[in-house]
Short mmCIF file of C-alpha atoms in Angstrom, two decimals:
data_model
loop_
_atom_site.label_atom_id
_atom_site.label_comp_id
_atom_site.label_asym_id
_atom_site.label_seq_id
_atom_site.Cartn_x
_atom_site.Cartn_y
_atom_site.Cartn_z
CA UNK A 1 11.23 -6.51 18.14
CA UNK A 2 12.63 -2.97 18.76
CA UNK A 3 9.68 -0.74 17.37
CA UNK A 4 10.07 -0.12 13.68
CA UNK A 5 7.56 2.76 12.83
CA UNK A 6 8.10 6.27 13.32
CA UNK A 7 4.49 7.84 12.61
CA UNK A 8 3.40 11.39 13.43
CA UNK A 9 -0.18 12.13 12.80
CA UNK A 10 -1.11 16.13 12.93
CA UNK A 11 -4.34 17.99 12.26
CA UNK A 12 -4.17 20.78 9.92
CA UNK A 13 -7.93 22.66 8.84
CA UNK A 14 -10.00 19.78 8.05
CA UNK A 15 -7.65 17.09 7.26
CA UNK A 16 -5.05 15.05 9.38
CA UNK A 17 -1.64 14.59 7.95
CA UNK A 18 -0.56 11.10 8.77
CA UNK A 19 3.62 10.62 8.26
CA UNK A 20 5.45 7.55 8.28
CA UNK A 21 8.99 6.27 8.16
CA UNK A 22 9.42 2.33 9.13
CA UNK A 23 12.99 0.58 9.24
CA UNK A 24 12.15 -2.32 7.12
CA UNK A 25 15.49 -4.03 5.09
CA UNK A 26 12.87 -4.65 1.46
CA UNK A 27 14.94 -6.52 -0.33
CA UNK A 28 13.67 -7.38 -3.46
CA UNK A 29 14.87 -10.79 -3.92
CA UNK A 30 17.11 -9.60 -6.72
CA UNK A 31 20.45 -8.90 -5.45
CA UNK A 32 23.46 -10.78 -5.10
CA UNK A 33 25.57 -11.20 -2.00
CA UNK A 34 28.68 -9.77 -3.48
CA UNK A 35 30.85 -11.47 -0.97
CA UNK A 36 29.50 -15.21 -1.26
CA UNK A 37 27.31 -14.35 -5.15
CA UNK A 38 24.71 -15.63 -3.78
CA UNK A 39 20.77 -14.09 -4.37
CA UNK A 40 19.96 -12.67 -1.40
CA UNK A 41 16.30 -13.75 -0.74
CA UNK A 42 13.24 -11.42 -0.78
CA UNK A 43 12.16 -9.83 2.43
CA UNK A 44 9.98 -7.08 1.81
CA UNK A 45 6.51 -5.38 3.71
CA UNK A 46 3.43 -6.24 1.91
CA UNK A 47 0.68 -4.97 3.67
CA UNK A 48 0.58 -1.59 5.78
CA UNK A 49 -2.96 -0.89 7.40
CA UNK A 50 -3.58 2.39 9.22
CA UNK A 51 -6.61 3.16 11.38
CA UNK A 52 -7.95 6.01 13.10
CA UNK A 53 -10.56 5.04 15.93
CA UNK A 54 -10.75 1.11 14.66
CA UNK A 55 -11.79 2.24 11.08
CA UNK A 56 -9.24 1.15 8.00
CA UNK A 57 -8.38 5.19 6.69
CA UNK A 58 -5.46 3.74 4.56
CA UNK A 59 -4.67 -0.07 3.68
CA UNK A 60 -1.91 -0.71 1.11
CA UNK A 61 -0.22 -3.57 -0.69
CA UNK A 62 3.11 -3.32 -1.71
CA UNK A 63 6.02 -4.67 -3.93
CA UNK A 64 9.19 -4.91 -4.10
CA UNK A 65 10.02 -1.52 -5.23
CA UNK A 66 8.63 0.45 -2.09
CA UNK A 67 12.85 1.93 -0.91
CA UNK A 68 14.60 0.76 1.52
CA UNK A 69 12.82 2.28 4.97
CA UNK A 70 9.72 2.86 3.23
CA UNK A 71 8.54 6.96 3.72
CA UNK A 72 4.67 7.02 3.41
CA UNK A 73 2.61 9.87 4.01
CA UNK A 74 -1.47 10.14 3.68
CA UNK A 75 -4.02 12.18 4.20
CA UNK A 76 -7.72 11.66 5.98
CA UNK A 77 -10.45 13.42 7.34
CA UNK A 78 -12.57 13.11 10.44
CA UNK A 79 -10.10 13.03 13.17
CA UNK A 80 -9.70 15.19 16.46
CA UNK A 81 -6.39 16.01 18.46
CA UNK A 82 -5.99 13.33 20.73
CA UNK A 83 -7.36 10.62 18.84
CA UNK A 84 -5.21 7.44 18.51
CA UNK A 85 -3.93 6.12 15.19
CA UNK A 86 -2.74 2.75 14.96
CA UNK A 87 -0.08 1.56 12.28
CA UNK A 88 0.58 -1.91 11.15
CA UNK A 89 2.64 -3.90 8.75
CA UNK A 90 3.41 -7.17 7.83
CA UNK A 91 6.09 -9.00 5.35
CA UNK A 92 6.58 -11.31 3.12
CA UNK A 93 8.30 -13.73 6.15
CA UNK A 94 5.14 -12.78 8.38
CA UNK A 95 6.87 -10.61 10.74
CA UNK A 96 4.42 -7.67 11.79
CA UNK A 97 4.82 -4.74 13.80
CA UNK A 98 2.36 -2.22 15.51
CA UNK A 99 2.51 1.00 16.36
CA UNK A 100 0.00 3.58 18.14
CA UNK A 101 0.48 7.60 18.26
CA UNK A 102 -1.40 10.13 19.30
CA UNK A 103 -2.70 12.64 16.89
CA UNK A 104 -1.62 16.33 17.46
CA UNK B 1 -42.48 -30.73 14.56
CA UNK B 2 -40.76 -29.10 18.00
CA UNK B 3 -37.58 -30.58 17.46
CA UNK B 4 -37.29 -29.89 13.64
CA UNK B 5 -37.65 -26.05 14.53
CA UNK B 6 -35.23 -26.32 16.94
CA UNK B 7 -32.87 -27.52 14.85
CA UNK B 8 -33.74 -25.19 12.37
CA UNK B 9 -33.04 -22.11 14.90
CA UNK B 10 -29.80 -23.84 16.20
CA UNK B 11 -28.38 -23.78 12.40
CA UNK B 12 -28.97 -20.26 11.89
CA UNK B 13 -28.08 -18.72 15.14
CA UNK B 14 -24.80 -21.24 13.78
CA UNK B 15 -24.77 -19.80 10.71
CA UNK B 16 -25.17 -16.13 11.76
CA UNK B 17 -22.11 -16.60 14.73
CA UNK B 18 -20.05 -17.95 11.32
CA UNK B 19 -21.15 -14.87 9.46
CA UNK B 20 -19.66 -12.32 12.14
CA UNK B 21 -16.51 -14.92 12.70
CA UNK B 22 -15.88 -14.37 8.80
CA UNK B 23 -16.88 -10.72 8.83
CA UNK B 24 -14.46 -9.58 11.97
CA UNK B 25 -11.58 -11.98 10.34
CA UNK B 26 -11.84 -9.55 7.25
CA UNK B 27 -10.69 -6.46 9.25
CA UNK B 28 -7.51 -8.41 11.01
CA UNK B 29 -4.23 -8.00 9.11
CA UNK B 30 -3.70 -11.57 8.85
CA UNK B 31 -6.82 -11.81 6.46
CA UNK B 32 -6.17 -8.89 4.93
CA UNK B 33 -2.85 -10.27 4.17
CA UNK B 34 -4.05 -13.68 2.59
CA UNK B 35 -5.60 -11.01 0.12
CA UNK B 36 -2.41 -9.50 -1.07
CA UNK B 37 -2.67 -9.94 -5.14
CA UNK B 38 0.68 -11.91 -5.69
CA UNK B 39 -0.51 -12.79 -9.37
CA UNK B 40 -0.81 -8.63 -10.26
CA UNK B 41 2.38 -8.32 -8.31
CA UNK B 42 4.16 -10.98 -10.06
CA UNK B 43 3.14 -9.71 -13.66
CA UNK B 44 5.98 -8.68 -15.36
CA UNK B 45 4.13 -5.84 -17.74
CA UNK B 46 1.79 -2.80 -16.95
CA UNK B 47 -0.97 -3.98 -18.72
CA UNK B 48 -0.84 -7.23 -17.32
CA UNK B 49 -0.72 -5.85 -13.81
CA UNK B 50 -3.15 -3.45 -13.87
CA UNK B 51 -5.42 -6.54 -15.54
CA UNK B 52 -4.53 -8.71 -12.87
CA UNK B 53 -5.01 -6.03 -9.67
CA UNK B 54 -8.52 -4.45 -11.56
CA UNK B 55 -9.88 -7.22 -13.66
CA UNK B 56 -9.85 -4.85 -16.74
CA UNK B 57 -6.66 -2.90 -18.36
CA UNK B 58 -8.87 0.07 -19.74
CA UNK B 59 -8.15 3.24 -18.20
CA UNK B 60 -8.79 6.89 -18.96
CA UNK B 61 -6.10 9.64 -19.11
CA UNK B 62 -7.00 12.05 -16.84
CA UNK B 63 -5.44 15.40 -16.08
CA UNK B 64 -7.05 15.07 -12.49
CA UNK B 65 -4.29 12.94 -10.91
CA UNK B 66 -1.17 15.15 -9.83
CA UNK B 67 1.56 12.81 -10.10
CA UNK B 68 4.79 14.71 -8.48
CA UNK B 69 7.97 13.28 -9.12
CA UNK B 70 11.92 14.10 -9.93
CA UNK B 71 11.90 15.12 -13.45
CA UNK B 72 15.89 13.27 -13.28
CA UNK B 73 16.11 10.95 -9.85
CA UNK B 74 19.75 10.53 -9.24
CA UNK B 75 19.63 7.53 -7.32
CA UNK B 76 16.92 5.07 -8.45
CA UNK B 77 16.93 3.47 -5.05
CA UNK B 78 14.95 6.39 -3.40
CA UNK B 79 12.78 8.11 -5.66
CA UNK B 80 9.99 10.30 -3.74
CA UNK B 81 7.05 10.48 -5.49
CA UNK B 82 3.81 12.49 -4.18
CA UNK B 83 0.56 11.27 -6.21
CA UNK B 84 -2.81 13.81 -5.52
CA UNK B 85 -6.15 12.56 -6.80
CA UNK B 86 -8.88 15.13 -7.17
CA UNK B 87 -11.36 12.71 -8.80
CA UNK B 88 -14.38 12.56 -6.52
CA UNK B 89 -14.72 8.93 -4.58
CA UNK B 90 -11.25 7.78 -4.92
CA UNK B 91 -10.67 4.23 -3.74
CA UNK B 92 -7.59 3.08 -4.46
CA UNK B 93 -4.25 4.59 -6.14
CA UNK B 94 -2.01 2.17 -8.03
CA UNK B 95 1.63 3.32 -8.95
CA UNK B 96 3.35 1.30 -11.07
CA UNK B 97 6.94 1.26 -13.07
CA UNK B 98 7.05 0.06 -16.22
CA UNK B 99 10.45 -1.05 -16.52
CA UNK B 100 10.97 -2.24 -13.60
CA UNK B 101 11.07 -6.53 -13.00
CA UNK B 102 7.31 -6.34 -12.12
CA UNK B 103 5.93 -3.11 -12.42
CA UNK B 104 3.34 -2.88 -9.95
CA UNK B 105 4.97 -1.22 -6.92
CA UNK B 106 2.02 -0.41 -4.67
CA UNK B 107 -1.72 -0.48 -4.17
CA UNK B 108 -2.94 2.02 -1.63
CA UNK B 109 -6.88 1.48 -0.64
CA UNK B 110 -8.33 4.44 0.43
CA UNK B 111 -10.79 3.84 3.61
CA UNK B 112 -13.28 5.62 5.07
CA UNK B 113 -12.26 9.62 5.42
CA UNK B 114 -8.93 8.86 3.49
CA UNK B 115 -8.10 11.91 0.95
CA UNK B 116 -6.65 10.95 -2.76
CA UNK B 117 -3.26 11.83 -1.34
CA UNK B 118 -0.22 9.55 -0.92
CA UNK B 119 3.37 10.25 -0.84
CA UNK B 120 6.07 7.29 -0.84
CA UNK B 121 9.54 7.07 -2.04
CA UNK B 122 10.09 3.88 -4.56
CA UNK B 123 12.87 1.85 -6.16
CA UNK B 124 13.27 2.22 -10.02
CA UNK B 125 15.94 0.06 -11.94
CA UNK B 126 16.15 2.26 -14.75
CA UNK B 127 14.81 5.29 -17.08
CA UNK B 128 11.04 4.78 -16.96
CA UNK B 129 7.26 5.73 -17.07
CA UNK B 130 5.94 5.94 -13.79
CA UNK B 131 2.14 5.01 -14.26
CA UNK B 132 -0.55 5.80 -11.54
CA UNK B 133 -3.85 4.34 -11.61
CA UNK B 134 -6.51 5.60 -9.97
CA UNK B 135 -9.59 3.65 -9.34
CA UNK B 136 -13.12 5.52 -9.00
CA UNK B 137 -16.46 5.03 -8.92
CA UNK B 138 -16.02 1.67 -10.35
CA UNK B 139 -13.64 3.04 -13.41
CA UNK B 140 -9.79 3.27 -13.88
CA UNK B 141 -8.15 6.63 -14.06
CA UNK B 142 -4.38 7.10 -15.05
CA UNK B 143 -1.70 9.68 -15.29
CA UNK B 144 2.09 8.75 -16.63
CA UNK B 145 5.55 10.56 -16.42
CA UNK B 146 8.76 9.64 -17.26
CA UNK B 147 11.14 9.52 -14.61
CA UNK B 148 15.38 9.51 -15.50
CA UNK B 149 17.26 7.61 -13.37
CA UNK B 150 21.60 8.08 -13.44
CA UNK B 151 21.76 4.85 -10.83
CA UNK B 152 19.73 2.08 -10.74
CA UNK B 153 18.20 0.88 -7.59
CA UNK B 154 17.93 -2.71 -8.35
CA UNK B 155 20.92 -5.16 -8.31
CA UNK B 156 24.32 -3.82 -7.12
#
């Protein structure tokens, strides 16, 4: 799978801002096909884990209301330029996707 | 008598290599995953929800969780909403929308080093309180604010 997560990570005084913008579809299991009127069936991320150095900074469980391409930004502290960040998610259909960036 | 304690030491060193198995499983997504609260997802009210995600539905009002959000959202498919917690030892932050199908949009857990900051954008299917929960310390925090919505971002 083409890599889905966008994720810059950047140090600013004592905290590191983390940024995040994954192509996910999150539908919500609610909408009709308009064409066919069919339900179009749920496919939506529920868990995004972020770690800095191997330990969990963020780990978050979503619904069905997170938009389309889900925007998440955090904040931790602890981290150096250079350090690597790692980004994961996984769906309701158990796709996942990884991604690791460097923080600046 | 030898073999009994040999036994005895075989079991343990068993029991310990078990132990580490289940305690490096927890950090994997995978497990993580199989913890994903469908019930306080699948709750149709906020009380229920919060109940379901916390164990308890009692939560304080408190003025120290900056919830930042469009006073009017235009389209209720993309709402951006920016929640700040200043409440010492925040461990997770809850946002949930009460009239949406199931309110609960999103648990964040905060881990080690992680600030009481989040920013997200969320789906809301009409005019509604947006309700953040914050747990800390062991107690619930939460902070409301009513969002308007012109276009819903459910159904089509």
């Amino acid at each position: 799978m083409a890599k889905s997560i966008k994720v810059r990570a950047k140090v600013k005084g004592d905290s590191t801002v983390v940024k995040a913008l994954i192509s996910h579809a999150m539908e919500t299991g609610l909408r009709k096909n308009k064409k066919t009127g069919k339900m179009i069936p749920a496919h939506y991320i529920q868990e995004v884990t972020c770690s800095h150095n191997g330990n969990d900074v963020l780990n978050a469980d979503w619904g069905t209301a997170i938009s389309k391409n889900p925007y998440l930004s955090f904040k931790f502290g602890g981290a150096k330029k250079g350090d690597t960040l790692k980004m994961s998610w996984v769906d309701n259909k158990g796709e996942s996707d990884s991604v690791e960036a460097k923080i600046k | 008598m030898n073999t009994k304690r040999r036994s005895f030491i075989k079991s343990s060193a068993a029991a310990g290599a078990f132990g580490v198995a289940v305690s490096a499983g927890l950090i994997t997504p995978r497990a993580v995953m199989a913890a994903w609260p469908k019930a306080a997802f699948a709750a149709t009210d906020v009380d229920a929800a919060v109940k379901n995600a916390f164990g308890s539905s009692d939560t304080t009002e408190s003025s120290d969780i900056a919830l930042k959000a469009p006073e009017i959202a235009e389209n209720g498919a993309v709402v951006p909403i920016t929640v700040t917690s200043k409440i010492a030892g925040t461990e997770s932050i809850s946002l949930l929308i009460s009239k949406n199908p199931t309110p609960l949009t999103a648990t964040f857990k905060m881990g080690k080093g992680a600030e009481g900051f989040v920013s997200t954008r969320v789906k809301m299917s009409k005019t509604s309180d947006l309700v953040v929960v914050v747990k800390a310390n062991g107690k619930l925090y939460s902070a409301k604010k009513e969002v308007k919505v012109t276009i819903g971002g459910c159904g089509g």
